[in-house]
Amino acid sequence: MNLSKEAKKELIISSALELFLQKGINETKITDIAEKSGVGVASVYRYFENKTNILICAATLFWQKEINKYYEMYNRDEFKNLNGLEKIKSLLYSFLEIYNHEPQFFSFLEQFDNYIKTEHVSSNLLKNYEENILNLKDLILVSIEQGKNEGLIRKDLNSSEFYITVTHSLMSLCQKLILRGDILESDNIICANAQIELLIKMSLNYISNK
């Protein structure tokens, strides 16, 4: 079957993503990707300079296909009709939804971050990937401003500081629970969902204009 250049490129990316999730990023080689895609190694290098370029495209695809679907509901009237604080609550609880239904996302993201850091990948190569992540940031910042105007969220809240701190905290907690959650006996005292939910409630309590 003859595929167009773009179709072949997409096939390589989707095959690579599947392998990264199954085998791990470090364990996946270009030869594995070529075999999975049904193309020659030379063809892979014809479309991608190296494994890093493939990985970034695969990570972007993961956000677009698997994660952004959780944000589709935020275009619906039922979300748009919520007040600002309720919107923040809904957005933060999406982490719990992803934790329960797409746990491989958090483990993949940790591998991705470690690989990018180890390989000293330039931030310029990550611009398209970052644009997909910023969908959540925009939703949170707009919702915070709405909540401030409604008198439901503290006027003195630094919105960007809150976004960065809370999303990083939730991301790190989810990764810890998935990858290193049962190292110690005491790790199992409180169930994972309860820990994530408590962090969300603490965050909402912090921004609430009591």
mmCIF file with all atom_site columns, N, CA and C in Angstrom, residues 3 10 13 67 82 85 89 91 103 109 113 118 120 129-130 132 166-167 178 184 198 210:
data_model
loop_
_atom_site.group_PDB
_atom_site.id
_atom_site.type_symbol
_atom_site.label_atom_id
_atom_site.label_alt_id
_atom_site.label_comp_id
_atom_site.label_asym_id
_atom_site.label_entity_id
_atom_site.label_seq_id
_atom_site.pdbx_PDB_ins_code
_atom_site.Cartn_x
_atom_site.Cartn_y
_atom_site.Cartn_z
_atom_site.occupancy
_atom_site.B_iso_or_equiv
_atom_site.pdbx_formal_charge
_atom_site.auth_seq_id
_atom_site.auth_comp_id
_atom_site.auth_asym_id
_atom_site.auth_atom_id
_atom_site.pdbx_PDB_model_num
ATOM 1  N N  . LEU A 1 3   ? 1.551   4.967  0.666  1.00 0.00 ? 3   LEU A N  1
ATOM 2  C CA . LEU A 1 3   ? 1.061   6.035  1.527  1.00 0.00 ? 3   LEU A CA 1
ATOM 3  C C  . LEU A 1 3   ? 1.673   7.356  1.114  1.00 0.00 ? 3   LEU A C  1
ATOM 4  N N  . GLU A 1 10  ? 2.736   10.284 9.801  1.00 0.00 ? 10  GLU A N  1
ATOM 5  C CA . GLU A 1 10  ? 1.782   10.084 10.899 1.00 0.00 ? 10  GLU A CA 1
ATOM 6  C C  . GLU A 1 10  ? 1.827   8.647  11.406 1.00 0.00 ? 10  GLU A C  1
ATOM 7  N N  . ILE A 1 13  ? 4.828   8.276  13.671 1.00 0.00 ? 13  ILE A N  1
ATOM 8  C CA . ILE A 1 13  ? 4.596   8.926  14.967 1.00 0.00 ? 13  ILE A CA 1
ATOM 9  C C  . ILE A 1 13  ? 3.682   8.077  15.848 1.00 0.00 ? 13  ILE A C  1
ATOM 10 N N  . ILE A 1 67  ? -5.447  13.235 25.815 1.00 0.00 ? 67  ILE A N  1
ATOM 11 C CA . ILE A 1 67  ? -5.655  14.109 26.969 1.00 0.00 ? 67  ILE A CA 1
ATOM 12 C C  . ILE A 1 67  ? -6.620  15.241 26.675 1.00 0.00 ? 67  ILE A C  1
ATOM 13 N N  . LEU A 1 82  ? -21.127 27.664 34.555 1.00 0.00 ? 82  LEU A N  1
ATOM 14 C CA . LEU A 1 82  ? -20.636 27.587 35.932 1.00 0.00 ? 82  LEU A CA 1
ATOM 15 C C  . LEU A 1 82  ? -19.989 28.901 36.341 1.00 0.00 ? 82  LEU A C  1
ATOM 16 N N  . LEU A 1 85  ? -15.261 29.763 40.326 1.00 0.00 ? 85  LEU A N  1
ATOM 17 C CA . LEU A 1 85  ? -14.736 28.798 41.297 1.00 0.00 ? 85  LEU A CA 1
ATOM 18 C C  . LEU A 1 85  ? -15.145 27.374 40.930 1.00 0.00 ? 85  LEU A C  1
ATOM 19 N N  . LYS A 1 89  ? -12.730 24.110 39.999 1.00 0.00 ? 89  LYS A N  1
ATOM 20 C CA . LYS A 1 89  ? -12.950 22.792 40.609 1.00 0.00 ? 89  LYS A CA 1
ATOM 21 C C  . LYS A 1 89  ? -13.042 21.715 39.530 1.00 0.00 ? 89  LYS A C  1
ATOM 22 N N  . LEU A 1 91  ? -11.883 21.808 36.458 1.00 0.00 ? 91  LEU A N  1
ATOM 23 C CA . LEU A 1 91  ? -10.596 21.678 35.771 1.00 0.00 ? 91  LEU A CA 1
ATOM 24 C C  . LEU A 1 91  ? -9.599  20.870 36.593 1.00 0.00 ? 91  LEU A C  1
ATOM 25 N N  . PRO A 1 103 ? -3.728  6.364  33.293 1.00 0.00 ? 103 PRO A N  1
ATOM 26 C CA . PRO A 1 103 ? -2.554  6.407  34.185 1.00 0.00 ? 103 PRO A CA 1
ATOM 27 C C  . PRO A 1 103 ? -1.221  6.397  33.447 1.00 0.00 ? 103 PRO A C  1
ATOM 28 N N  . LEU A 1 109 ? 4.799   10.916 30.802 1.00 0.00 ? 109 LEU A N  1
ATOM 29 C CA . LEU A 1 109 ? 5.243   12.302 30.919 1.00 0.00 ? 109 LEU A CA 1
ATOM 30 C C  . LEU A 1 109 ? 6.504   12.422 31.763 1.00 0.00 ? 109 LEU A C  1
ATOM 31 N N  . ASP A 1 113 ? 9.916   14.000 30.322 1.00 0.00 ? 113 ASP A N  1
ATOM 32 C CA . ASP A 1 113 ? 10.641  15.106 30.957 1.00 0.00 ? 113 ASP A CA 1
ATOM 33 C C  . ASP A 1 113 ? 12.086  14.727 31.254 1.00 0.00 ? 113 ASP A C  1
ATOM 34 N N  . THR A 1 118 ? 17.816  15.093 30.110 1.00 0.00 ? 118 THR A N  1
ATOM 35 C CA . THR A 1 118 ? 19.079  14.372 29.935 1.00 0.00 ? 118 THR A CA 1
ATOM 36 C C  . THR A 1 118 ? 19.735  14.685 28.596 1.00 0.00 ? 118 THR A C  1
ATOM 37 N N  . HIS A 1 120 ? 19.342  17.399 26.910 1.00 0.00 ? 120 HIS A N  1
ATOM 38 C CA . HIS A 1 120 ? 19.524  18.861 26.769 1.00 0.00 ? 120 HIS A CA 1
ATOM 39 C C  . HIS A 1 120 ? 18.821  19.391 25.509 1.00 0.00 ? 120 HIS A C  1
ATOM 40 N N  . TYR A 1 129 ? 4.624   21.334 21.142 1.00 0.00 ? 129 TYR A N  1
ATOM 41 C CA . TYR A 1 129 ? 4.206   20.503 22.271 1.00 0.00 ? 129 TYR A CA 1
ATOM 42 C C  . TYR A 1 129 ? 3.639   21.370 23.388 1.00 0.00 ? 129 TYR A C  1
ATOM 43 N N  . GLU A 1 130 ? 4.318   22.466 23.685 1.00 0.00 ? 130 GLU A N  1
ATOM 44 C CA . GLU A 1 130 ? 3.894   23.351 24.773 1.00 0.00 ? 130 GLU A CA 1
ATOM 45 C C  . GLU A 1 130 ? 2.542   23.997 24.487 1.00 0.00 ? 130 GLU A C  1
ATOM 46 N N  . ASN A 1 132 ? -0.020  22.736 23.186 1.00 0.00 ? 132 ASN A N  1
ATOM 47 C CA . ASN A 1 132 ? -1.096  21.828 23.569 1.00 0.00 ? 132 ASN A CA 1
ATOM 48 C C  . ASN A 1 132 ? -1.312  21.821 25.074 1.00 0.00 ? 132 ASN A C  1
ATOM 49 N N  . VAL A 1 166 ? -0.084  24.524 41.485 1.00 0.00 ? 166 VAL A N  1
ATOM 50 C CA . VAL A 1 166 ? -1.089  23.474 41.661 1.00 0.00 ? 166 VAL A CA 1
ATOM 51 C C  . VAL A 1 166 ? -0.979  22.389 40.593 1.00 0.00 ? 166 VAL A C  1
ATOM 52 N N  . THR A 1 167 ? -0.789  22.771 39.348 1.00 0.00 ? 167 THR A N  1
ATOM 53 C CA . THR A 1 167 ? -0.678  21.750 38.298 1.00 0.00 ? 167 THR A CA 1
ATOM 54 C C  . THR A 1 167 ? 0.583   20.916 38.477 1.00 0.00 ? 167 THR A C  1
ATOM 55 N N  . ILE A 1 178 ? 1.558   6.553  40.908 1.00 0.00 ? 178 ILE A N  1
ATOM 56 C CA . ILE A 1 178 ? 1.588   5.540  39.849 1.00 0.00 ? 178 ILE A CA 1
ATOM 57 C C  . ILE A 1 178 ? 2.921   4.797  39.800 1.00 0.00 ? 178 ILE A C  1
ATOM 58 N N  . LEU A 1 184 ? 6.837   2.040  50.552 1.00 0.00 ? 184 LEU A N  1
ATOM 59 C CA . LEU A 1 184 ? 6.768   1.831  51.993 1.00 0.00 ? 184 LEU A CA 1
ATOM 60 C C  . LEU A 1 184 ? 5.383   1.322  52.380 1.00 0.00 ? 184 LEU A C  1
ATOM 61 N N  . LEU A 1 198 ? -7.812  15.410 48.157 1.00 0.00 ? 198 LEU A N  1
ATOM 62 C CA . LEU A 1 198 ? -7.471  16.313 49.254 1.00 0.00 ? 198 LEU A CA 1
ATOM 63 C C  . LEU A 1 198 ? -6.646  17.488 48.752 1.00 0.00 ? 198 LEU A C  1
ATOM 64 N N  . LYS A 1 210 ? -13.335 33.647 51.210 1.00 0.00 ? 210 LYS A N  1
ATOM 65 C CA . LYS A 1 210 ? -14.216 33.290 52.330 1.00 0.00 ? 210 LYS A CA 1
ATOM 66 C C  . LYS A 1 210 ? -14.844 34.531 52.945 1.00 0.00 ? 210 LYS A C  1
#
